[in-house]
Amino acid sequence: MMIKKKSAIMTFYYLIAVDKTVSDEEIDIFESIANEIDPDFYNVYKDSLNDDYRNQIENLIDEEDFYDVILEGVDKVLFQELSEGEQGVSSRHLLWNLLVVAFCDGNYSIEERRLIKHIVRVLDIEKDIFLEMEQLMKANVAVGNELEAIERSDKPYNEIRPMVEELEKRREVIVTSAKALIEDELYIPVSKMEIQKNQMLEDTKEAAQKAASNVANFVSPLTNTVTPIATNINDQTKKLLGNIMTKKNKFFT
């Protein structure tokens, strides 16, 4: 399924809002992904996103309805039809970037995961694909944590270099696996697809499960061509324009 670019971006907006906690990291990642997905037109409609959000939130009857109202907003935008010849975002590409947003601040909340699982169901994405992507993201975070720990180490370079090279290889496997999952959607029926096993990847995911309680800020968005994940989130934030707090004041007001 292909989703309108603006609809995909609005879905990220709702995801940031769903746990009622908006971090600077989430805003950074949101802006970066939005500009990568729709570089030609995002700046044209970006200011209207908050208006759309506020209009949806006005449907609240009681505060306890907040999650349901967010859910209804997501469903509305996901099923907006593409015009003839319009390029969209594939459902798995959307899913991967939803996970990027959810993990970027080190707080993969219950509400975020619940909303993502709903999107998986309504877009008819196979459950195994979601769980595999989720584990890939956890594995990437675990690798980032290990690299950060090594960078803080006072060991000689000749001792840490082999460890860094091994971790970079694992990161490359993670990115390649994510890319394959996204691209396979466009060519292979899900019923005929098998997720390939890679021992290095399996070892990395096992480490990720152990480190899942200590996720950190080492994820960054993939572009439409699924570029490698940055090794340091600061490298990505340097590309963003404007002051973070200025941007934050424009969100969810």
XYZ file of N, CA and C in Angstrom:
759
model
N 0.848 -1.187 0.000
C 0.000 0.000 0.000
C 0.883 1.237 0.000
N 0.514 2.232 -0.798
C 1.250 3.489 -0.862
C 0.454 4.581 -0.159
N 1.130 5.360 0.656
C 0.500 6.408 1.455
C 0.978 7.760 0.945
N 0.056 8.729 0.897
C 0.431 10.080 0.494
C 1.557 10.588 1.391
N 2.472 11.349 0.810
C 3.606 11.848 1.585
C 3.143 12.733 2.742
N 2.209 13.630 2.476
C 1.710 14.496 3.546
C 1.010 13.672 4.619
N 0.299 12.628 4.213
C -0.386 11.772 5.186
C 0.620 11.035 6.062
N 1.705 10.573 5.444
C 2.754 9.900 6.216
C 3.345 10.859 7.237
N 3.613 12.084 6.826
C 4.208 13.074 7.728
C 3.249 13.418 8.856
N 1.963 13.524 8.547
C 0.975 13.796 9.593
C 0.886 12.629 10.571
N 1.090 11.423 10.081
C 1.084 10.254 10.968
C 2.240 10.325 11.961
N 3.419 10.761 11.499
C 4.541 10.947 12.424
C 4.188 12.001 13.479
N 3.486 13.024 13.047
C 3.083 14.116 13.953
C 2.191 13.561 15.066
N 1.214 12.749 14.681
C 0.326 12.137 15.679
C 1.105 11.203 16.604
N 2.070 10.472 16.057
C 2.853 9.555 16.882
C 3.619 10.313 17.964
N 4.206 11.452 17.616
C 4.920 12.251 18.598
C 3.986 12.698 19.719
N 2.749 12.990 19.360
C 1.795 13.535 20.333
C 1.164 12.482 21.216
N 1.145 11.221 20.804
C 0.264 10.236 21.406
C 0.565 9.955 22.877
N 1.824 10.095 23.299
C 2.131 9.843 24.716
C 2.173 11.130 25.525
N 1.749 12.229 24.904
C 1.643 13.531 25.566
C 2.995 14.074 26.038
N 4.060 13.543 25.490
C 5.401 14.013 25.817
C 6.142 14.279 24.513
N 6.529 15.522 24.288
C 7.210 15.903 23.061
C 8.639 16.304 23.401
N 9.602 15.558 22.882
C 11.008 15.837 23.173
C 11.659 16.584 22.022
N 12.767 17.244 22.319
C 13.525 17.927 21.271
C 14.025 16.935 20.225
N 14.421 15.737 20.687
C 14.906 14.717 19.758
C 13.819 14.319 18.771
N 12.581 14.186 19.260
C 11.474 13.822 18.372
C 11.219 14.903 17.335
N 11.296 16.146 17.743
C 11.069 17.239 16.807
C 12.171 17.279 15.752
N 13.402 17.087 16.188
C 14.518 17.038 15.243
C 14.310 15.952 14.196
N 14.010 14.754 14.676
C 13.831 13.614 13.769
C 12.629 13.839 12.857
N 11.544 14.362 13.410
C 10.352 14.637 12.601
C 10.689 15.568 11.445
N 11.364 16.684 11.743
C 11.715 17.646 10.707
C 12.619 17.014 9.653
N 13.557 16.210 10.113
C 14.498 15.584 9.178
C 13.790 14.612 8.253
N 12.959 13.746 8.825
C 12.239 12.765 8.009
C 11.289 13.466 7.038
N 10.568 14.465 7.525
C 9.607 15.175 6.672
C 10.302 15.799 5.466
N 11.445 16.408 5.699
C 12.185 17.028 4.592
C 12.765 15.993 3.641
N 13.082 14.810 4.137
C 13.611 13.762 3.271
C 12.498 13.108 2.448
N 11.337 12.918 3.054
C 10.229 12.268 2.354
C 9.618 13.191 1.308
N 9.448 14.450 1.644
C 8.789 15.378 0.719
C 9.580 16.683 0.615
N 10.783 16.621 0.053
C 11.653 17.812 0.010
C 11.091 18.960 -0.814
N 10.234 18.651 -1.775
C 9.723 19.691 -2.665
C 8.565 20.483 -2.065
N 7.747 19.823 -1.223
C 6.515 20.475 -0.791
C 6.320 20.568 0.720
N 7.172 19.926 1.497
C 6.955 19.955 2.951
C 6.874 21.380 3.495
N 7.775 22.239 3.058
C 7.774 23.616 3.564
C 6.519 24.386 3.168
N 5.824 23.898 2.144
C 4.603 24.568 1.696
C 3.471 24.355 2.694
N 3.391 23.136 3.232
C 2.252 22.825 4.100
C 2.627 22.567 5.563
N 3.896 22.697 5.924
C 4.328 22.344 7.279
C 3.583 23.127 8.355
N 3.304 24.407 8.097
C 2.625 25.223 9.109
C 1.177 24.805 9.315
N 0.607 24.100 8.343
C -0.793 23.677 8.465
C -0.948 22.408 9.290
N 0.157 21.698 9.546
C 0.062 20.435 10.270
C -0.460 20.636 11.686
N 0.013 21.683 12.346
C -0.460 21.932 13.701
C -1.923 22.319 13.709
N -2.380 23.044 12.681
C -3.801 23.380 12.579
C -4.635 22.113 12.423
N -4.160 21.190 11.576
C -4.874 19.923 11.389
C -4.939 19.144 12.702
N -3.826 19.149 13.428
C -3.777 18.455 14.713
C -4.764 19.067 15.702
N -4.758 20.399 15.795
C -5.651 21.067 16.744
C -7.115 20.825 16.385
N -7.434 20.828 15.097
C -8.812 20.561 14.676
C -9.249 19.163 15.081
N -8.331 18.198 14.976
C -8.652 16.836 15.376
C -8.842 16.734 16.884
N -7.977 17.387 17.648
C -8.044 17.318 19.108
C -9.311 17.984 19.641
N -9.870 18.902 18.883
C -11.120 19.538 19.312
C -12.274 18.541 19.407
N -12.085 17.341 18.853
C -13.123 16.319 18.937
C -13.168 15.644 20.309
N -12.215 15.989 21.175
C -12.221 15.424 22.521
C -13.514 15.772 23.258
N -14.109 14.778 23.887
C -15.239 15.011 24.785
C -14.742 15.020 26.223
N -13.951 13.997 26.549
C -13.278 13.918 27.846
C -11.796 13.672 27.602
N -10.972 14.008 28.578
C -9.531 13.847 28.427
C -9.149 12.394 28.187
N -9.921 11.493 28.717
C -9.624 10.064 28.542
C -9.781 9.613 27.097
N -10.384 10.459 26.253
C -10.576 10.122 24.843
C -9.351 10.446 23.984
N -8.300 10.980 24.589
C -7.173 11.501 23.812
C -6.601 10.456 22.845
N -6.301 9.264 23.348
C -5.718 8.243 22.472
C -6.660 7.897 21.329
N -7.947 7.752 21.636
C -8.923 7.400 20.597
C -9.007 8.482 19.524
N -8.944 9.735 19.934
C -9.031 10.834 18.971
C -7.777 10.871 18.088
N -6.612 10.609 18.674
C -5.381 10.507 17.892
C -5.513 9.366 16.878
N -6.031 8.239 17.332
C -6.216 7.065 16.472
C -7.123 7.387 15.294
N -8.207 8.084 15.557
C -9.141 8.453 14.498
C -8.478 9.401 13.496
N -7.638 10.301 13.994
C -6.914 11.201 13.105
C -5.963 10.450 12.193
N -5.265 9.472 12.758
C -4.352 8.646 11.961
C -5.114 7.900 10.873
N -6.236 7.305 11.225
C -7.009 6.545 10.242
C -7.490 7.435 9.098
N -7.858 8.672 9.416
C -8.319 9.592 8.380
C -7.222 9.874 7.359
N -6.021 10.148 7.834
C -4.963 10.560 6.900
C -4.373 9.372 6.145
N -4.326 8.211 6.783
C -3.702 7.056 6.133
C -4.431 6.633 4.871
N -5.723 6.846 4.834
C -6.507 6.337 3.713
C -6.932 7.423 2.733
N -6.234 8.534 2.748
C -6.434 9.539 1.711
C -5.813 9.023 0.411
N -6.556 9.109 -0.672
C -6.111 8.526 -1.930
C -5.069 9.395 -2.624
N -4.129 8.728 -3.259
C -3.142 9.441 -4.074
C -3.784 9.865 -5.382
N -3.404 11.022 -5.856
C -3.872 11.446 -7.165
C -3.106 10.700 -8.249
N -3.612 10.729 -9.460
C -2.972 9.995 -10.549
C -1.541 10.492 -10.773
N -0.606 9.552 -10.782
C 0.794 9.888 -11.009
C 1.537 10.360 -9.766
N 0.837 10.485 -8.657
C 1.472 10.973 -7.430
C 2.304 9.870 -6.783
N 3.504 10.205 -6.348
C 4.349 9.254 -5.652
C 4.012 9.248 -4.166
N 4.064 8.052 -3.579
C 3.741 7.933 -2.168
C 4.841 7.233 -1.397
N 4.528 6.892 -0.167
C 5.445 6.197 0.733
C 4.892 4.795 0.955
N 5.719 3.790 0.783
C 5.243 2.415 0.978
C 4.949 2.163 2.454
N 4.082 1.212 2.727
C 3.660 0.969 4.102
C 4.816 0.542 4.997
N 5.739 -0.250 4.479
C 6.880 -0.670 5.303
C 7.872 0.460 5.523
N 8.022 1.305 4.517
C 8.871 2.487 4.701
C 8.285 3.386 5.781
N 6.968 3.550 5.760
C 6.287 4.305 6.805
C 6.537 3.667 8.166
N 6.380 2.357 8.242
C 6.564 1.645 9.511
C 7.968 1.850 10.056
N 8.979 1.707 9.195
C 10.359 1.864 9.670
C 10.585 3.265 10.248
N 10.094 4.282 9.561
C 10.290 5.637 10.055
C 9.461 5.926 11.304
N 8.324 5.267 11.453
C 7.579 5.373 12.709
C 8.419 4.845 13.869
N 9.117 3.744 13.635
C 9.991 3.190 14.672
C 11.172 4.116 14.947
N 11.696 4.744 13.898
C 12.781 5.715 14.085
C 12.324 6.828 15.027
N 11.135 7.374 14.763
C 10.599 8.453 15.597
C 10.380 7.962 17.025
N 9.811 6.776 17.162
C 9.471 6.256 18.482
C 10.704 5.996 19.340
N 11.797 5.581 18.720
C 12.992 5.229 19.470
C 13.962 6.393 19.665
N 13.765 7.499 18.968
C 14.818 8.515 18.869
C 15.179 9.160 20.196
N 14.243 9.241 21.140
C 14.546 9.899 22.415
C 14.815 8.907 23.531
N 14.978 7.631 23.182
C 15.262 6.623 24.199
C 14.058 6.224 25.017
N 12.862 6.621 24.588
C 11.646 6.299 25.349
C 10.588 5.767 24.401
N 10.638 4.468 24.141
C 9.656 3.804 23.279
C 8.444 3.496 24.151
N 7.515 4.441 24.196
C 6.432 4.375 25.169
C 5.370 3.345 24.792
N 4.584 2.971 25.787
C 3.481 2.028 25.579
C 2.509 2.584 24.542
N 2.210 3.885 24.646
C 1.258 4.502 23.717
C 1.799 4.513 22.296
N 3.092 4.784 22.142
C 3.687 4.790 20.808
C 3.618 3.403 20.182
N 3.983 2.403 20.945
C 3.947 1.032 20.411
C 2.514 0.606 20.091
N 1.592 0.997 20.927
C 0.181 0.648 20.697
C -0.314 1.263 19.394
N 0.034 2.540 19.159
C -0.390 3.199 17.925
C 0.267 2.565 16.710
N 1.543 2.253 16.807
C 2.238 1.629 15.678
C 1.626 0.272 15.360
N 1.287 -0.508 16.372
C 0.656 -1.814 16.135
C -0.694 -1.645 15.444
N -1.435 -0.606 15.795
C -2.700 -0.337 15.106
C -2.452 -0.056 13.628
N -1.446 0.763 13.347
C -1.123 1.084 11.953
C -0.708 -0.162 11.194
N 0.064 -1.023 11.839
C 0.451 -2.301 11.228
C -0.788 -3.097 10.826
N -1.771 -3.129 11.690
C -2.981 -3.910 11.401
C -3.795 -3.283 10.278
N -4.033 -1.969 10.344
C -4.917 -1.355 9.344
C -4.262 -1.305 7.969
N -2.929 -1.277 7.924
C -2.230 -1.297 6.634
C -1.936 -2.717 6.171
N -2.375 -3.683 6.959
C -2.222 -5.096 6.601
C -0.753 -5.478 6.406
N 0.098 -4.955 7.283
C 1.507 -5.344 7.290
C 1.634 -6.619 8.121
N 2.360 -7.580 7.607
C 2.485 -8.855 8.312
C 3.113 -8.639 9.696
N 2.551 -9.323 10.683
C 3.031 -9.176 12.059
C 4.522 -9.474 12.176
N 4.987 -10.503 11.480
C 6.398 -10.868 11.561
C 7.307 -9.762 11.031
N 6.816 -9.012 10.039
C 7.606 -7.912 9.494
C 7.756 -6.820 10.552
N 6.665 -6.490 11.231
C 6.722 -5.489 12.295
C 7.689 -5.910 13.399
N 7.560 -7.144 13.861
C 8.409 -7.608 14.951
C 9.874 -7.644 14.535
N 10.128 -8.002 13.277
C 11.497 -8.022 12.778
C 12.072 -6.603 12.725
N 11.290 -5.656 12.208
C 11.759 -4.278 12.143
C 11.991 -3.711 13.544
N 11.114 -4.039 14.457
C 11.257 -3.562 15.828
C 12.553 -4.089 16.444
N 12.861 -5.353 16.198
C 14.097 -5.918 16.708
C 15.323 -5.316 16.026
N 15.211 -5.024 14.743
C 16.312 -4.359 14.042
C 16.600 -2.996 14.669
N 15.545 -2.266 14.996
C 15.746 -0.958 15.605
C 16.374 -1.088 16.987
N 15.913 -2.059 17.765
C 16.517 -2.285 19.083
C 17.980 -2.690 18.939
N 18.267 -3.506 17.932
C 19.647 -3.932 17.708
C 20.519 -2.738 17.337
N 19.987 -1.844 16.504
C 20.754 -0.666 16.119
C 21.050 0.216 17.325
N 20.067 0.367 18.197
C 20.270 1.161 19.404
C 21.334 0.518 20.283
N 21.280 -0.813 20.412
C 22.270 -1.514 21.223
C 23.677 -1.318 20.670
N 23.814 -1.399 19.354
C 25.122 -1.174 18.731
C 25.586 0.256 19.003
N 24.680 1.208 18.875
C 25.029 2.599 19.156
C 25.495 2.788 20.584
N 24.839 2.126 21.526
C 25.241 2.218 22.927
C 26.652 1.676 23.130
N 26.929 0.548 22.476
C 28.260 -0.043 22.606
C 29.328 0.854 22.003
N 29.028 1.448 20.853
C 29.991 2.366 20.239
C 30.239 3.585 21.125
N 29.189 4.085 21.720
C 29.335 5.239 22.608
C 30.207 4.883 23.811
N 30.000 3.690 24.364
C 30.801 3.260 25.510
C 32.278 3.135 25.129
N 32.529 2.622 23.939
C 33.909 2.475 23.481
C 34.561 3.839 23.285
N 33.796 4.798 22.747
C 34.332 6.136 22.530
C 34.737 6.792 23.846
N 34.044 6.434 24.929
C 34.373 6.998 26.240
C 35.526 6.250 26.915
N 35.900 5.136 26.335
C 36.942 4.318 26.938
C 38.310 4.982 26.816
N 39.174 4.704 27.802
C 40.540 5.230 27.754
C 41.537 4.183 27.262
N 41.021 3.113 26.642
C 41.891 2.071 26.113
C 42.617 2.575 24.870
N 43.783 2.032 24.578
C 44.521 2.429 23.367
C 43.719 2.119 22.107
N 43.944 2.918 21.067
C 43.193 2.769 19.821
C 43.348 1.382 19.216
N 44.566 0.814 19.298
C 44.785 -0.500 18.693
C 43.987 -1.596 19.381
N 43.532 -1.336 20.618
C 42.702 -2.310 21.326
C 41.229 -2.166 20.973
N 40.800 -0.947 20.805
C 39.369 -0.739 20.551
C 39.015 -0.809 19.076
N 39.997 -0.630 18.179
C 39.700 -0.628 16.752
C 38.985 -1.900 16.292
N 39.450 -3.115 16.692
C 38.728 -4.326 16.249
C 37.282 -4.352 16.736
N 37.035 -3.853 17.943
C 35.661 -3.823 18.465
C 34.801 -2.856 17.664
N 35.368 -1.690 17.338
C 34.621 -0.712 16.549
C 34.294 -1.275 15.175
N 35.258 -1.920 14.549
C 35.031 -2.488 13.217
C 33.946 -3.562 13.261
N 33.952 -4.383 14.302
C 32.920 -5.421 14.434
C 31.539 -4.801 14.597
N 31.452 -3.759 15.403
C 30.159 -3.095 15.614
C 29.678 -2.406 14.349
N 30.589 -1.818 13.598
C 30.200 -1.182 12.343
C 29.707 -2.219 11.336
N 30.297 -3.396 11.342
C 29.813 -4.476 10.479
C 28.402 -4.876 10.872
N 28.163 -4.952 12.170
C 26.815 -5.297 12.632
C 25.809 -4.240 12.219
N 26.207 -2.979 12.321
C 25.313 -1.900 11.906
C 25.019 -1.990 10.414
N 26.007 -2.336 9.634
C 25.797 -2.482 8.194
C 24.806 -3.607 7.898
N 24.904 -4.699 8.649
C 23.967 -5.807 8.482
C 22.551 -5.358 8.833
N 22.419 -4.589 9.898
C 21.104 -4.100 10.321
C 20.477 -3.239 9.233
N 21.244 -2.291 8.704
C 20.732 -1.396 7.666
C 20.362 -2.178 6.414
N 21.220 -3.125 6.029
C 20.941 -3.941 4.848
C 19.664 -4.752 5.035
N 19.473 -5.288 6.225
C 18.277 -6.083 6.506
C 17.015 -5.230 6.459
N 17.092 -4.026 7.033
C 15.936 -3.125 6.996
C 15.609 -2.730 5.567
N 16.640 -2.432 4.798
C 16.439 -2.064 3.399
C 15.768 -3.199 2.634
N 16.206 -4.425 2.886
C 15.631 -5.576 2.187
C 14.157 -5.751 2.537
N 13.816 -5.591 3.793
C 12.422 -5.729 4.213
C 11.538 -4.689 3.530
N 12.035 -3.466 3.416
C 11.254 -2.396 2.794
C 11.113 -2.616 1.291
N 12.225 -2.939 0.637
C 12.198 -3.084 -0.816
C 11.448 -4.330 -1.259
N 11.489 -5.399 -0.458
C 10.787 -6.627 -0.828
C 9.284 -6.419 -0.950
N 8.756 -5.451 -0.213
C 7.321 -5.191 -0.273
C 6.881 -4.802 -1.679
N 7.765 -4.146 -2.402
C 7.418 -3.650 -3.730
C 7.492 -4.723 -4.805
N 8.124 -5.864 -4.487
C 8.378 -6.859 -5.526
C 7.875 -8.268 -5.197
N 7.805 -8.603 -3.899
C 7.476 -9.980 -3.520
C 6.216 -10.003 -2.676
N 5.218 -10.818 -3.053
C 4.049 -10.961 -2.197
C 4.471 -11.411 -0.800
N 3.861 -10.810 0.215
C 4.249 -11.128 1.580
C 4.120 -12.616 1.869
N 3.094 -13.254 1.306
C 2.865 -14.680 1.570
C 4.001 -15.552 1.073
N 4.809 -15.044 0.112
C 5.899 -15.837 -0.447
C 7.258 -15.437 0.118
N 7.263 -14.426 1.000
C 8.535 -13.907 1.465
C 8.975 -14.577 2.748
N 10.256 -14.888 2.831
C 10.843 -15.411 4.047
C 11.904 -14.425 4.524
N 11.924 -14.175 5.838
C 12.931 -13.293 6.406
C 14.214 -14.090 6.556
N 15.262 -13.672 5.864
C 16.507 -14.404 5.897
C 17.191 -14.239 7.245
N 17.828 -15.319 7.700
C 18.539 -15.304 8.962
C 20.021 -15.042 8.705
N 20.586 -14.202 9.516
C 21.998 -13.884 9.430
C 22.546 -14.000 10.851
N 23.587 -14.825 11.050
C 24.036 -15.108 12.400
C 24.515 -13.855 13.109
N 25.217 -12.973 12.385
C 25.668 -11.731 13.003
C 24.480 -10.894 13.444
N 23.449 -10.864 12.589
C 22.244 -10.112 12.932
C 21.553 -10.727 14.133
N 21.462 -12.069 14.163
C 20.822 -12.738 15.287
C 21.570 -12.459 16.584
N 22.894 -12.469 16.523
C 23.695 -12.166 17.709
C 23.467 -10.731 18.163
N 23.362 -9.823 17.182
C 23.138 -8.423 17.508
C 21.769 -8.221 18.141
N 20.750 -8.902 17.618
C 19.409 -8.765 18.177
C 19.335 -9.342 19.587
N 20.089 -10.407 19.825
C 20.121 -10.988 21.169
C 20.711 -9.976 22.150
N 21.769 -9.297 21.717
C 22.372 -8.261 22.554
C 21.393 -7.110 22.763
N 20.597 -6.833 21.734
C 19.640 -5.731 21.834
C 18.575 -6.032 22.865
N 18.142 -7.264 22.931
C 17.126 -7.635 23.907
C 17.623 -7.413 25.326
N 18.921 -7.670 25.545
C 19.497 -7.467 26.860
C 19.641 -5.987 27.177
N 19.833 -5.189 26.116
C 20.060 -3.757 26.317
C 18.800 -2.926 26.141
N 17.670 -3.582 25.907
C 16.445 -2.855 25.555
C 16.000 -1.888 26.643
N 16.337 -2.186 27.897
C 15.922 -1.319 28.987
C 16.760 -0.062 29.080
N 17.791 0.030 28.224
C 18.690 1.182 28.295
C 18.899 1.789 26.920
N 17.797 1.891 26.134
C 17.926 2.444 24.793
C 18.379 3.885 24.851
N 19.197 4.267 23.861
C 19.738 5.627 23.830
C 19.428 6.288 22.505
N 20.042 7.445 22.245
C 19.660 8.271 21.104
C 20.494 7.998 19.874
N 20.593 6.753 19.460
C 21.473 6.453 18.345
C 20.716 5.882 17.164
N 19.574 6.491 16.821
C 18.852 6.125 15.618
C 18.651 7.375 14.794
N 18.593 7.212 13.508
C 18.295 8.332 12.635
C 17.485 7.837 11.460
N 16.752 8.718 10.770
C 15.802 8.273 9.761
C 16.462 7.764 8.499
N 15.717 6.866 7.815
C 16.144 6.429 6.501
C 15.448 7.288 5.465
N 16.108 7.540 4.368
C 15.472 8.260 3.269
C 14.670 7.270 2.450
N 14.074 7.754 1.340
C 13.307 6.858 0.485
C 14.155 5.727 -0.071
N 15.466 5.922 -0.134
C 16.342 4.870 -0.619
C 16.990 4.102 0.521
N 16.588 4.383 1.739
C 17.080 3.707 2.931
C 18.591 3.843 3.053
N 19.050 5.029 3.368
C 20.471 5.275 3.546
C 20.921 4.771 4.901
N 22.237 4.555 5.094
C 22.723 4.029 6.369
C 22.348 4.911 7.546
N 22.124 4.275 8.680
C 21.783 4.997 9.888
C 23.016 5.716 10.413
N 22.864 6.974 10.825
C 24.002 7.749 11.309
C 24.536 7.162 12.603
N 25.860 7.259 12.806
C 26.461 6.722 14.018
C 26.273 7.655 15.195
N 25.958 8.906 14.936
C 25.771 9.850 16.024
C 24.629 10.777 15.674
N 23.640 10.843 16.561
C 22.446 11.633 16.271
C 22.785 13.106 16.115
N 23.876 13.568 16.731
C 24.254 14.972 16.599
C 24.617 15.335 15.170
N 25.140 14.372 14.409
C 25.464 14.640 13.012
C 24.213 15.001 12.232
N 23.082 14.385 12.602
C 21.830 14.658 11.911
C 21.249 15.999 12.339
N 21.300 16.288 13.641
C 20.663 17.511 14.114
C 21.362 18.754 13.595
N 22.641 18.649 13.244
C 23.359 19.804 12.710
C 22.790 20.252 11.374
N 22.080 19.345 10.676
C 21.539 19.662 9.357
C 20.231 20.445 9.445
N 19.646 20.498 10.623
C 18.336 21.107 10.753
C 18.453 22.617 10.894
N 17.483 23.324 10.357
C 17.510 24.780 10.372
C 16.741 25.308 11.562
N 17.205 26.395 12.128
C 16.485 27.055 13.194
C 16.824 26.520 14.563
N 16.344 27.202 15.580
C 16.571 26.826 16.960
C 15.551 25.783 17.394
N 16.004 24.775 18.117
C 15.121 23.680 18.523
C 13.940 24.194 19.329
N 14.186 25.068 20.282
C 13.105 25.529 21.127
C 12.117 26.387 20.341
N 12.607 27.114 19.343
C 11.701 27.877 18.493
C 10.763 26.938 17.762
N 11.315 25.835 17.245
C 10.490 24.856 16.547
C 9.502 24.215 17.516
N 9.960 23.938 18.716
C 9.108 23.244 19.675
C 7.863 24.049 19.998
N 8.011 25.357 20.027
C 6.863 26.213 20.343
C 5.798 26.163 19.256
N 6.177 25.701 18.065
C 5.226 25.631 16.965
C 4.469 24.308 16.939
N 4.871 23.370 17.792
C 4.280 22.040 17.778
C 3.270 21.888 18.919
N 2.128 21.320 18.581
C 1.165 20.874 19.581
C 0.746 21.996 20.533
N 0.520 23.182 19.968
C 0.097 24.306 20.800
C -1.402 24.503 20.690
